[in-house]
mmCIF file of C-alpha atoms and ligand atoms in Angstrom:
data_model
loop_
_atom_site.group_PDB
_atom_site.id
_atom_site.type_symbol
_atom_site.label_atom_id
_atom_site.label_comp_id
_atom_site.label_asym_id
_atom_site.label_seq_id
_atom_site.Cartn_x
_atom_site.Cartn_y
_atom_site.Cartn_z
ATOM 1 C CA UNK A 1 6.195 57.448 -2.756
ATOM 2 C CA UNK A 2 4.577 59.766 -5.012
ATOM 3 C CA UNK A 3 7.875 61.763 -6.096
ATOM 4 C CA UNK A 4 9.401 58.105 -6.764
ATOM 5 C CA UNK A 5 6.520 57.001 -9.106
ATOM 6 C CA UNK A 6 6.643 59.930 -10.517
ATOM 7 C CA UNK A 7 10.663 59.377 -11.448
ATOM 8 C CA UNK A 8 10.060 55.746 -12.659
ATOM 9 C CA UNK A 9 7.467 57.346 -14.902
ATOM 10 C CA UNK A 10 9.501 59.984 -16.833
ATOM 11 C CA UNK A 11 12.254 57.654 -16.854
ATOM 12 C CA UNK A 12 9.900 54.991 -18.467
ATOM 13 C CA UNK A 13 8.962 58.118 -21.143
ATOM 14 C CA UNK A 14 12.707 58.483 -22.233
ATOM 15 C CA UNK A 15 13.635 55.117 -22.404
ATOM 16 C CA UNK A 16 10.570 54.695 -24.771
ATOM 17 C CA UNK A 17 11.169 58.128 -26.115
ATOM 18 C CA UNK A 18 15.002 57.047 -26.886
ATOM 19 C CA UNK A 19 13.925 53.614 -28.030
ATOM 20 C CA UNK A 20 11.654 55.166 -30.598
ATOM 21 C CA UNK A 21 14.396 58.029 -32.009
ATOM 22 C CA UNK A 22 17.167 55.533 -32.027
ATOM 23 C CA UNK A 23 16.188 52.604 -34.307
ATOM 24 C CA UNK A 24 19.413 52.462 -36.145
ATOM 25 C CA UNK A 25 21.788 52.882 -32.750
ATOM 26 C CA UNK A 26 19.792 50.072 -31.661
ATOM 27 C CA UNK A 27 20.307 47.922 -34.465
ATOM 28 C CA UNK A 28 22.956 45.207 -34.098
ATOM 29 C CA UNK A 29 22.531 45.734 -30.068
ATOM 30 C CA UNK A 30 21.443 44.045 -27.327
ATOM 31 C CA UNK A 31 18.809 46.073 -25.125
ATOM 32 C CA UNK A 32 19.765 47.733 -22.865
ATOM 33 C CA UNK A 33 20.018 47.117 -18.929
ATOM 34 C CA UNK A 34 16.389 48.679 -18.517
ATOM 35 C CA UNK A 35 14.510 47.163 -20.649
ATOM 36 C CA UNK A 36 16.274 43.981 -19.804
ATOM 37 C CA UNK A 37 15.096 44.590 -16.641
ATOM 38 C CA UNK A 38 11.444 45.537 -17.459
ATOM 39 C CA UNK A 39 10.841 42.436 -19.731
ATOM 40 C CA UNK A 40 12.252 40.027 -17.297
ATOM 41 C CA UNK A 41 9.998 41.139 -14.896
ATOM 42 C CA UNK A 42 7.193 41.293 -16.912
ATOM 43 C CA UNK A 43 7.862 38.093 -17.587
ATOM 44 C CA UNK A 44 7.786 36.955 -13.748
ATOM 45 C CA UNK A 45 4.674 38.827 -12.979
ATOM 46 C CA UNK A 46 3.017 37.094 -15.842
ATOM 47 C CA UNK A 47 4.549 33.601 -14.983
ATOM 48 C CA UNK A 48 2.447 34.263 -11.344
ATOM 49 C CA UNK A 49 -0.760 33.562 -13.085
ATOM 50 C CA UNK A 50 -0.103 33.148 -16.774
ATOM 51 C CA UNK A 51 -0.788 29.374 -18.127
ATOM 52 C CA UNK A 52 -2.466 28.346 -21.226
ATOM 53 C CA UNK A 53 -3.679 24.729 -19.444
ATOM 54 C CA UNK A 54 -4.579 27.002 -16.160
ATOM 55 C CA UNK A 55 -7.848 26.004 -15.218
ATOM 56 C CA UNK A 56 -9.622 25.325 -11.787
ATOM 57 C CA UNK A 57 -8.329 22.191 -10.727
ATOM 58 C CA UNK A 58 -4.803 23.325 -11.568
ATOM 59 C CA UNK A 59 -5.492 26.723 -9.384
ATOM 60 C CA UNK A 60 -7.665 24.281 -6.600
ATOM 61 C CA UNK A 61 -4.449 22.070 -6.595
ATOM 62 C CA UNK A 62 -2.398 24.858 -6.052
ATOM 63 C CA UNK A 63 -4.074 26.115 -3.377
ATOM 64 C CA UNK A 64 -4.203 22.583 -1.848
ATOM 65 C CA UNK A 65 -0.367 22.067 -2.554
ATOM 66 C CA UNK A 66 0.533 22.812 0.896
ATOM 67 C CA UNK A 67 -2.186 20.269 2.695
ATOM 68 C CA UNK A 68 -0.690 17.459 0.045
ATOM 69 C CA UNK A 69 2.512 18.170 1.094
ATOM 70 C CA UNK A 70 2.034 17.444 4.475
ATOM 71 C CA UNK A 71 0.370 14.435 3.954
ATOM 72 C CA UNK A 72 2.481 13.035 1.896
ATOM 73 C CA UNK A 73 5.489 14.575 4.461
ATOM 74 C CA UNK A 74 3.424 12.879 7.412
ATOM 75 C CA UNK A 75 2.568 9.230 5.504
ATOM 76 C CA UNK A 76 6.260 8.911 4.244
ATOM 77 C CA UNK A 77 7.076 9.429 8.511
ATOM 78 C CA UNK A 78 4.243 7.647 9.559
ATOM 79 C CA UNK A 79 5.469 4.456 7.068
ATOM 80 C CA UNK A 80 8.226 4.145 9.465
ATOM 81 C CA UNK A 81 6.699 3.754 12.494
ATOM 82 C CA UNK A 82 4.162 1.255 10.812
ATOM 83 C CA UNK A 83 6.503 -1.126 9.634
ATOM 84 C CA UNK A 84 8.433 -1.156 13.304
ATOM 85 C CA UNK A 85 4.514 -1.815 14.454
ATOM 86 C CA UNK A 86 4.400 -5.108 11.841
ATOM 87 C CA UNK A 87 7.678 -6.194 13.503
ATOM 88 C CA UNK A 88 7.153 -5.532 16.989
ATOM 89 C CA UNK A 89 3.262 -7.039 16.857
ATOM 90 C CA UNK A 90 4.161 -9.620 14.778
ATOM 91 C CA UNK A 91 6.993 -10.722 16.852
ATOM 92 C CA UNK A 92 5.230 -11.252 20.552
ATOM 93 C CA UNK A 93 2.615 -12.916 18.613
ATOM 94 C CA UNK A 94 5.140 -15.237 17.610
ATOM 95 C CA UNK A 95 6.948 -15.505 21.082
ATOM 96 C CA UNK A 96 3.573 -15.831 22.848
ATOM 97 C CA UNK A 97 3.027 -19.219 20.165
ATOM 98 C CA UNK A 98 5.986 -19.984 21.418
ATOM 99 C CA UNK A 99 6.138 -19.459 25.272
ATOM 100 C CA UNK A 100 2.397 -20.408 25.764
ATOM 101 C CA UNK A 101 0.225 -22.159 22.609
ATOM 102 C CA UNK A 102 3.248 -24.417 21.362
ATOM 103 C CA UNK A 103 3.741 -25.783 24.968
ATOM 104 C CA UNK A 104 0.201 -26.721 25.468
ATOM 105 C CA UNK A 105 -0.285 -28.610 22.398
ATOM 106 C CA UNK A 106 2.750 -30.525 22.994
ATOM 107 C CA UNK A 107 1.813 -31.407 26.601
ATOM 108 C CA UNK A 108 -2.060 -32.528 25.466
ATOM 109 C CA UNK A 109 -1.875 -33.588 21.417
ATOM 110 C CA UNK A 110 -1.485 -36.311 20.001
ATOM 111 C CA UNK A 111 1.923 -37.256 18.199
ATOM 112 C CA UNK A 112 0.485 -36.787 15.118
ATOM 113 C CA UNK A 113 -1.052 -33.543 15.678
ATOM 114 C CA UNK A 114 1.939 -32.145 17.266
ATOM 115 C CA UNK A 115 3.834 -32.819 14.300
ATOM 116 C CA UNK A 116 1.130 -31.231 12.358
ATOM 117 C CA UNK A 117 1.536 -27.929 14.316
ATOM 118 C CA UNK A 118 4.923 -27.406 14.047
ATOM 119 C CA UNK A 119 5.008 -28.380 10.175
ATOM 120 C CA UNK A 120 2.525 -25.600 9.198
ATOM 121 C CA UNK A 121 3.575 -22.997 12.017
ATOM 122 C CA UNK A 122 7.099 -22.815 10.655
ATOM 123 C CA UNK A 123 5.974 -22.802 7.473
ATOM 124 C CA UNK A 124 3.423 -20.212 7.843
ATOM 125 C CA UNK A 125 5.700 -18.116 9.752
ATOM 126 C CA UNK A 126 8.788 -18.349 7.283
ATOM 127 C CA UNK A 127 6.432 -17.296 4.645
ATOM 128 C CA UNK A 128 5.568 -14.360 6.699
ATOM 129 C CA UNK A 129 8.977 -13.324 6.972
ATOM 130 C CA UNK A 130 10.412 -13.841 3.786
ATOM 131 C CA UNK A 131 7.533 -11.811 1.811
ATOM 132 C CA UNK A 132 7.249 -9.204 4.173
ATOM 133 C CA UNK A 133 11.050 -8.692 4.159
ATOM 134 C CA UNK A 134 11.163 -9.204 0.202
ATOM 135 C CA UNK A 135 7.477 -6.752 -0.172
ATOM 136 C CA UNK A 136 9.588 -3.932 1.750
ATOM 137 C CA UNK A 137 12.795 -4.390 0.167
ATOM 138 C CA UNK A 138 12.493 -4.754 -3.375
ATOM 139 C CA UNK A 139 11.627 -1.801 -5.655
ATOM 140 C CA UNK A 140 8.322 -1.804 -7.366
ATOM 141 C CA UNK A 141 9.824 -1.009 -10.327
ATOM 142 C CA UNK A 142 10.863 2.990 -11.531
ATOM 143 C CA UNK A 143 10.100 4.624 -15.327
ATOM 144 C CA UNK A 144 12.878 4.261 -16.850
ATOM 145 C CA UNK A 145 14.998 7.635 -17.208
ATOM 146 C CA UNK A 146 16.961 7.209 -20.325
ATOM 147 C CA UNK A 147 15.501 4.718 -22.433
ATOM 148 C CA UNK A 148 13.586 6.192 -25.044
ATOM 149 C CA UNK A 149 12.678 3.735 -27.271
ATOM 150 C CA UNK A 150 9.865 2.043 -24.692
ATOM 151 C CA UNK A 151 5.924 2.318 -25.856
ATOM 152 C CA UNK A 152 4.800 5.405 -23.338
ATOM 153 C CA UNK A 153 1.096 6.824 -22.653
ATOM 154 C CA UNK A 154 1.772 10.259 -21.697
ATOM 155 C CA UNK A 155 4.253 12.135 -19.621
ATOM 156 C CA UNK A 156 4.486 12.279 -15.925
ATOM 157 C CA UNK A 157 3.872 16.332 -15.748
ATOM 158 C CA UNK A 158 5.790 16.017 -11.918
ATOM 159 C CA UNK A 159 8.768 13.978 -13.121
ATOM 160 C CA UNK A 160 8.848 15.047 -16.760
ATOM 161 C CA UNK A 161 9.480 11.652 -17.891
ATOM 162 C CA UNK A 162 7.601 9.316 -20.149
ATOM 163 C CA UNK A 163 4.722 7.072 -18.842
ATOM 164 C CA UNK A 164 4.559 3.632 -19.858
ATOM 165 C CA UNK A 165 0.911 1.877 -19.773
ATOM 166 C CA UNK A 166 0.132 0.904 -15.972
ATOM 167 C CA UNK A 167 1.956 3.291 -14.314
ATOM 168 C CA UNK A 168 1.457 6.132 -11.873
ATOM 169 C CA UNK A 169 2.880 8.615 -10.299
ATOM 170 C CA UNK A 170 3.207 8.148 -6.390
ATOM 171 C CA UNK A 171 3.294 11.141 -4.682
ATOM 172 C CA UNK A 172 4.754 10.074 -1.070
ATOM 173 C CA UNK A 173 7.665 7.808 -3.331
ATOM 174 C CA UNK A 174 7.778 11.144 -5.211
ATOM 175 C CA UNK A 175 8.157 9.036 -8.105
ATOM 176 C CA UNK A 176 6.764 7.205 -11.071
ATOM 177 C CA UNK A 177 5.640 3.576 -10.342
ATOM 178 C CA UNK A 178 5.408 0.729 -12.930
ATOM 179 C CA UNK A 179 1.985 -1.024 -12.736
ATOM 180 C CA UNK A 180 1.237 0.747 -9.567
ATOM 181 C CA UNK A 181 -1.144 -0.693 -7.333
ATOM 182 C CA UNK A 182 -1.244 1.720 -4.149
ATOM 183 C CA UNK A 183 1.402 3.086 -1.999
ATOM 184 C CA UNK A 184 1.191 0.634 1.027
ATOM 185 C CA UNK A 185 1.891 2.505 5.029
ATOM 186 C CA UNK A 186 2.490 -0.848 6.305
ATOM 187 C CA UNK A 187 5.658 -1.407 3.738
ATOM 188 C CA UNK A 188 6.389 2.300 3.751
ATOM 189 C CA UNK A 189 6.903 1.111 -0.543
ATOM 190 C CA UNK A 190 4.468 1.376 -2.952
ATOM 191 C CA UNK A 191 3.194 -1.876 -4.499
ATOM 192 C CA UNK A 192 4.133 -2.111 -8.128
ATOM 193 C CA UNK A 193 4.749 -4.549 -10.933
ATOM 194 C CA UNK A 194 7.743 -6.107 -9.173
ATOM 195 C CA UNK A 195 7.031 -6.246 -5.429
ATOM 196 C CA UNK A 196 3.300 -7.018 -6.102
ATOM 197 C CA UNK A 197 3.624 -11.022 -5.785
ATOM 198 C CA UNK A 198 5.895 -10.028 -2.296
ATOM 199 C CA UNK A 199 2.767 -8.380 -1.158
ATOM 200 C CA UNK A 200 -0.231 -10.323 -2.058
ATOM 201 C CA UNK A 201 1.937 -13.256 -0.827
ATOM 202 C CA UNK A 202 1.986 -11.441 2.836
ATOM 203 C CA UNK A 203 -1.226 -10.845 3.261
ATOM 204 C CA UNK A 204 -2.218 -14.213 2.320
ATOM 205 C CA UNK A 205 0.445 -16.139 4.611
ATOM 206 C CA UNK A 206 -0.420 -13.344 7.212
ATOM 207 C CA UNK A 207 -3.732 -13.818 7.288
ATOM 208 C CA UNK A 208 -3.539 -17.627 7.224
ATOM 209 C CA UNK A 209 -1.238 -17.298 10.513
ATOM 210 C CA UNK A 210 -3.889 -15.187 12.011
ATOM 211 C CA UNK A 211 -6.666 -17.478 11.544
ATOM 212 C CA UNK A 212 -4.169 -20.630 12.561
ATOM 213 C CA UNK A 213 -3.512 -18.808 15.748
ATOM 214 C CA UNK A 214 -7.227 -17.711 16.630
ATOM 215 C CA UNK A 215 -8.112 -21.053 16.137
ATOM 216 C CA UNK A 216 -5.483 -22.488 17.749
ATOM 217 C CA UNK A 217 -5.609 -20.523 20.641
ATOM 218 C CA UNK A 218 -9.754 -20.772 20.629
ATOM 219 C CA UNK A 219 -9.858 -22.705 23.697
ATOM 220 C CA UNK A 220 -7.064 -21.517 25.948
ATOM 221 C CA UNK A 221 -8.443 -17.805 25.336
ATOM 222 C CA UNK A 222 -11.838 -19.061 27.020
ATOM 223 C CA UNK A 223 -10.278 -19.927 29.831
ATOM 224 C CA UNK A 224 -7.698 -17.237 29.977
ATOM 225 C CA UNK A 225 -10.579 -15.078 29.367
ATOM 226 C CA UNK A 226 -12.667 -16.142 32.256
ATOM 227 C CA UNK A 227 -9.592 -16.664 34.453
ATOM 228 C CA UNK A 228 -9.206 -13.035 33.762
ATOM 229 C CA UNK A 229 -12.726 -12.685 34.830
ATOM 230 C CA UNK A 230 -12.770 -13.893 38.158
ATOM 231 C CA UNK A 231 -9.585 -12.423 39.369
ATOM 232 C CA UNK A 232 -10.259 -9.221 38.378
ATOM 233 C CA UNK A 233 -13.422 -9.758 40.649
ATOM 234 C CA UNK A 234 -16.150 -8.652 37.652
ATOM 235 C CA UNK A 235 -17.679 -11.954 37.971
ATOM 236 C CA UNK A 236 -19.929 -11.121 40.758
ATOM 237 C CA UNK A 237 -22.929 -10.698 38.604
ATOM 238 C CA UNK A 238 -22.393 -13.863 36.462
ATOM 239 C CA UNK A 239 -21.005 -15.889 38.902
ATOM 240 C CA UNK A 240 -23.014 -18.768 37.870
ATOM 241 C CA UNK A 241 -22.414 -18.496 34.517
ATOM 242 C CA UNK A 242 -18.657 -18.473 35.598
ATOM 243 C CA UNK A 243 -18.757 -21.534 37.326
ATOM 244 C CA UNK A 244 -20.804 -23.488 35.381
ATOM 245 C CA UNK A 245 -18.520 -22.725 32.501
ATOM 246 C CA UNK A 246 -15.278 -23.807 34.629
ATOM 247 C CA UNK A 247 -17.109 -26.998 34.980
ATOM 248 C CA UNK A 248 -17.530 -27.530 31.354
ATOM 249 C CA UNK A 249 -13.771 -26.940 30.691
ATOM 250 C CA UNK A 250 -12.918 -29.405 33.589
ATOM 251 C CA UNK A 251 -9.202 -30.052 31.574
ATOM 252 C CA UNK A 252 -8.990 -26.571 33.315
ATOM 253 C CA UNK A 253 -10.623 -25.964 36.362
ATOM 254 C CA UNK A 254 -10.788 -29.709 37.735
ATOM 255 C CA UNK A 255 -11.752 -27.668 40.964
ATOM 256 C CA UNK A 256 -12.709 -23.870 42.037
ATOM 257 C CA UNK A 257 -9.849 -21.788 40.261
ATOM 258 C CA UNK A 258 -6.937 -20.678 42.825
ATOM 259 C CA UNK A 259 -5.624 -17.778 43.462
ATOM 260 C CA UNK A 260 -3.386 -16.902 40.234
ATOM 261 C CA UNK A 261 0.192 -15.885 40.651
ATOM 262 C CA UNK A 262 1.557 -13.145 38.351
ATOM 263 C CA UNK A 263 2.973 -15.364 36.171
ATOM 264 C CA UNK A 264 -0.288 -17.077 35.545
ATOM 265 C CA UNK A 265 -1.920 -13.460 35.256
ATOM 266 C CA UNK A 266 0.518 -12.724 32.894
ATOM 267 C CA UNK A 267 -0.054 -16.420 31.299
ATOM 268 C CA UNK A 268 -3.978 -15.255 30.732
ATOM 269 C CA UNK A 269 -3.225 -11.625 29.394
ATOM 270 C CA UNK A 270 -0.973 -13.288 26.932
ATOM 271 C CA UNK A 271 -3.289 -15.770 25.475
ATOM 272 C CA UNK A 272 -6.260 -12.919 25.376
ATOM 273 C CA UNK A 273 -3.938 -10.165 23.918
ATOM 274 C CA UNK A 274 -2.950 -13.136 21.572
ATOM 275 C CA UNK A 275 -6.300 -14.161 20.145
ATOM 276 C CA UNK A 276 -7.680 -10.605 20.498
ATOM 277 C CA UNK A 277 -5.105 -9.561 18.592
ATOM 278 C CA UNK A 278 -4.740 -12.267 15.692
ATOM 279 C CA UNK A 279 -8.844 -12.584 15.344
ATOM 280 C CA UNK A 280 -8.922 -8.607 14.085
ATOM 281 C CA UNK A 281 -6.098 -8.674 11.788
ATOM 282 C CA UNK A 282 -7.727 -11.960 10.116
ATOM 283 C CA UNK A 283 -10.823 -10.167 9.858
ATOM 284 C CA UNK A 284 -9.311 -6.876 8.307
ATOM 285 C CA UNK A 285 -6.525 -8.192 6.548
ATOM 286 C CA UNK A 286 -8.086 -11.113 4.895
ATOM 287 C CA UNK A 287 -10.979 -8.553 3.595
ATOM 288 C CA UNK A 288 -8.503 -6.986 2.235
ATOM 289 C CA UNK A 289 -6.975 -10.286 0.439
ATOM 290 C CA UNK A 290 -10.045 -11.199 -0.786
ATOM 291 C CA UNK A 291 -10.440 -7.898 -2.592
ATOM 292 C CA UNK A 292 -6.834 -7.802 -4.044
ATOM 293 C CA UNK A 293 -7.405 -11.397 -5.167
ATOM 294 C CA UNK A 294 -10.639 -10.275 -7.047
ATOM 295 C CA UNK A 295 -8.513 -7.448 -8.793
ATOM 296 C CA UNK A 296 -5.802 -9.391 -9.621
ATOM 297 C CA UNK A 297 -8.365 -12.274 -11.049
ATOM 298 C CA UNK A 298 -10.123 -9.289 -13.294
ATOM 299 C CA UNK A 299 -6.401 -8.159 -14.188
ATOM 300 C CA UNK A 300 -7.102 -4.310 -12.631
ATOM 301 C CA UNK A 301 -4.881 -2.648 -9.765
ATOM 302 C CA UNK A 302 -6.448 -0.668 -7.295
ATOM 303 C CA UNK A 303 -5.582 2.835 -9.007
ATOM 304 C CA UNK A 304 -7.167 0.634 -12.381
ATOM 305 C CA UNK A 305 -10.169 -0.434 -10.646
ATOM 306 C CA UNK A 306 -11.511 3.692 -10.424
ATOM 307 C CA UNK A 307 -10.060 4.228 -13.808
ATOM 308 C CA UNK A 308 -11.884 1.313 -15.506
ATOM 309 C CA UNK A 309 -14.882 1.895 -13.822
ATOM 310 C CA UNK A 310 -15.469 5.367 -15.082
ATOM 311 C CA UNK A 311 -14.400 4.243 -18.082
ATOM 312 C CA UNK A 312 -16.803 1.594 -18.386
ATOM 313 C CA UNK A 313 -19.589 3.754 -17.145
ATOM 314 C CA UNK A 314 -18.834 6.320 -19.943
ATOM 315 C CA UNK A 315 -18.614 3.820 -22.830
ATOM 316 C CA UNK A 316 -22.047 2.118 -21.546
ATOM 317 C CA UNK A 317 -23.969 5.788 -22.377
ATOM 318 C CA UNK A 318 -22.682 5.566 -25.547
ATOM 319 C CA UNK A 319 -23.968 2.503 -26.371
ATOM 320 C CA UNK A 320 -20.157 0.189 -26.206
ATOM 321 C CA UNK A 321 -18.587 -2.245 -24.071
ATOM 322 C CA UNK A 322 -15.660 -1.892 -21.812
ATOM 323 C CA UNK A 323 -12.806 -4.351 -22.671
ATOM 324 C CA UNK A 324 -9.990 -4.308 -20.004
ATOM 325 C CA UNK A 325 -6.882 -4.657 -22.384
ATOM 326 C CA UNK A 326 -4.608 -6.164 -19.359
ATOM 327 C CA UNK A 327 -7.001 -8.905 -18.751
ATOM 328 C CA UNK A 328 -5.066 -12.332 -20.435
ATOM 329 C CA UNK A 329 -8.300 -14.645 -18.466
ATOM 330 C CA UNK A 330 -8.479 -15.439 -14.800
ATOM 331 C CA UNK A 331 -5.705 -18.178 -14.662
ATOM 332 C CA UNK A 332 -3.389 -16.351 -16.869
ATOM 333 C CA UNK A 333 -3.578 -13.574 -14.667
ATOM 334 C CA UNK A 334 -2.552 -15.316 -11.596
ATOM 335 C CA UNK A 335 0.337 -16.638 -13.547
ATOM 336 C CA UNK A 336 1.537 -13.800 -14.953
ATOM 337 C CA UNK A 337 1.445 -12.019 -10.997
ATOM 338 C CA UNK A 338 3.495 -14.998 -9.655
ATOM 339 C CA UNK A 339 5.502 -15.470 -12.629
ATOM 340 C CA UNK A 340 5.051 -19.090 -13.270
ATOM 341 C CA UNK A 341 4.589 -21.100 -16.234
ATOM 342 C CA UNK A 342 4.682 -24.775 -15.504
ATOM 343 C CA UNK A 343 2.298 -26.707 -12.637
ATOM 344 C CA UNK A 344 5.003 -27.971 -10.645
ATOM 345 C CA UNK A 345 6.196 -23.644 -9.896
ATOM 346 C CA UNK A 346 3.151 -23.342 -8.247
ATOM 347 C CA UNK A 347 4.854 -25.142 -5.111
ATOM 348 C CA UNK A 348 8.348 -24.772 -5.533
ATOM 349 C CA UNK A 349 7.988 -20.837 -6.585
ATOM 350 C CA UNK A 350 4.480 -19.621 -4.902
ATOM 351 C CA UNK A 351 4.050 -22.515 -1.766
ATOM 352 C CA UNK A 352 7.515 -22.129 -1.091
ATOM 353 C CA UNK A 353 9.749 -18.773 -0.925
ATOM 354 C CA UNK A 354 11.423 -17.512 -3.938
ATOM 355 C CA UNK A 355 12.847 -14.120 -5.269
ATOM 356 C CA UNK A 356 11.970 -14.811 -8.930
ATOM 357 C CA UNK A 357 11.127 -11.867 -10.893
ATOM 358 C CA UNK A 358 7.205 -11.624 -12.195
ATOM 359 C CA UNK A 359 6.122 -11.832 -15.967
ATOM 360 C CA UNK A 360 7.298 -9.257 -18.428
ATOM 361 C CA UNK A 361 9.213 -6.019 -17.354
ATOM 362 C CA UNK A 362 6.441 -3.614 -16.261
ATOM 363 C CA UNK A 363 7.103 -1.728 -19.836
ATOM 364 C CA UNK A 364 5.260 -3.495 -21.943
ATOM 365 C CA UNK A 365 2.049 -5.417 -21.552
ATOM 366 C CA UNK A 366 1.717 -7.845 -24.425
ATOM 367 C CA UNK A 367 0.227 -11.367 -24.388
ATOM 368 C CA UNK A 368 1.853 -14.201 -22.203
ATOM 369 C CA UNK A 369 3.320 -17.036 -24.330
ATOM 370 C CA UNK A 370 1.246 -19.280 -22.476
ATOM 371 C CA UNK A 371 -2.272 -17.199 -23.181
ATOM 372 C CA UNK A 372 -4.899 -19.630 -24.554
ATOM 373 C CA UNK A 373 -8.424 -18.229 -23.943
ATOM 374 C CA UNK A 374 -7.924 -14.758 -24.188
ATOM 375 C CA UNK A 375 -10.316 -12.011 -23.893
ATOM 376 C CA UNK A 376 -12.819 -15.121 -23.153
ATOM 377 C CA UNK A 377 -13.909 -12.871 -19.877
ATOM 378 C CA UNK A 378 -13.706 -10.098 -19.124
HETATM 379 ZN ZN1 ZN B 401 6.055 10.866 -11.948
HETATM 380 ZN ZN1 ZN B 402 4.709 5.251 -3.142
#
């Protein structure tokens, strides 16, 4: 080791030594292979820790590369498995409406009723579908690659392209994201300026189908519940309570309940998976509705919402007010997120499905044509 260094170093001496004595050999050629070799790799080695923007977030990042990678690695996998979740729960909700709810209120409504529940379940439910499928299909919308004439913000420092207003990188799509709301497990997409409308839509018509179905279902859960009850002989201590309530629900339990067969077992699971089921994901989900709605009223997104906070926060100590330039007033917001202009598209394009595109194209965020008290609120 030591007889080696010791060769690298007089060999280091004459290169220099010949470097210095042969300026005019040198002249008019390109270095030689050694020195070649020594400024590339001094090069390298610097490149290892050299950077005039290194600071500590860039070195804590760095550090923390691998942990995001895996996360992002194990979301993008776990997206997958998510959306077959959606799709499988979703669809013995719908066969259990089908094999055990619809039945009963057939058998026991009124004609008028009946009518009603099959008009708003099918309705409810191809709404479901049709944004779902359209929320997980369509693109939220990409920055644009070539186009260079487009106002941009800054530059995406992971895809090296320009950043128009609104957008974001997303680092599980591993791309950047026009007016991106947040990358959404249960799509396995991010939610963007074009598939926004697809998923507010779902989670409205979703959560309206849970709370139909909990309510719908109300009653026959009871029993199932405390038909569930007594043949799984845990009734013993509110055995009273048990009966008294069978004689309440006498369209039931005319008399003392009979011994269920597995069908009827299975019958009673159904209904209480059912509204057990439904009555959480109404609870959760339509939280969450309610919060997107009040974002999309104040004209923020989710990743906005932090942004414009701080920012408001910061311009408050020095004495100014926040002014949220993508705020057009709380109708005009709504509009411009379901891309309607005119009353009447309010049924035929929100109440009913439709594939139209939203307002503007995610580049630019000027005023709508149809803006008339803007800035009024902010
Ligand atoms: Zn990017
Ligand atoms: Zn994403």
């Amino acid at each position: 080791m030591h007889s080696w260094r010791c060769y690298f170093s007089r060999l280091m001496r004459l290169s220099v030594r010949w470097v210095r004595l042969c300026p005019r050999q040198r002249q008019g050629r390109r270095p030689g292979p050694l020195r070649q070799l020594l400024s590339y790799g001094k090069v390298i080695f610097n490149s290892l820790y050299f950077n005039v923007l290194t600071n500590w977030d860039t070195v804590l990042d760095s550090i923390f590369e691998p942990v995001y990678w895996l996360v992002d690695n194990l979301t993008r996998w776990f997206g997958v498995v998510f959306v077959c979740l959606v799709i499988v729960l979703t669809t013995s909700v719908v066969l259990i409406v089908y094999l055990c709810v619809l039945p009963r209120i057939v058998r026991t409504y009124p004609t008028h009723w009946i009518l009603w529940h099959l008009c708003y379940g099918h309705w409810n439910l191809v709404n479901i579908v049709f944004h779902y499928y359209k929320a997980i299909t369509t693109s939220p919308g990409r920055s644009p690659q070539e186009k260079a004439d487009i106002p941009t913000v800054t530059i995406c420092k992971k895809c090296i392209v320009p950043k128009p207003a609104r957008t974001h990188h997303c680092s599980i799509c591993n791309t950047c994201v026009l007016k991106m709301d947040h990358h959404c497990p249960w799509l396995n997409n991010c939610v963007g300026h074009f598939n926004h409308r697809y998923f507010f839509s779902f989670c409205l018509y979703m959560t309206m189908g849970c709370i139909y179905c909990s309510i719908s279902a109300k009653d026959m859960f009871i029993e199932a519940y405390y038909a569930i009850e007594y043949w799984a002989g845990t009734h013993s201590k509110n055995c009273h309570l048990l009966f008294s309530f069978m004689l309440l629900h006498k369209s039931y339990y005319q008399t003392p309940p009979p011994n269920f067969t597995s069908e009827e077992k299975m019958f009673h699971k159904s209904l209480l998976y059912l509204w057990v089921l439904t009555s959480s994901v109404a609870v959760a989900l339509g939280s969450l509705t309610i919060w997107h709605a009040v974002l999309i009223t104040r004209g923020e997104t989710s990743v906005e919402r932090h942004i414009n906070r701080k920012e408001r926060k910061r311009l408050k100590q020095i004495g100014k007010v926040f002014r949220n330039p993508y705020h057009h007033g709380r109708i005009n917001n709504w509009k411009m997120l379901f891309g309607v202009e005119k009353t009447s598209q309010w049924i035929t394009q929100v109440l009913l499905p439709s594939s139209h595109p939203p307002h503007g194209d995610g580049l630019t965020w000027g005023c709508p044509p149809y803006r008339q008290d803007a800035m009024d609120t902010i």
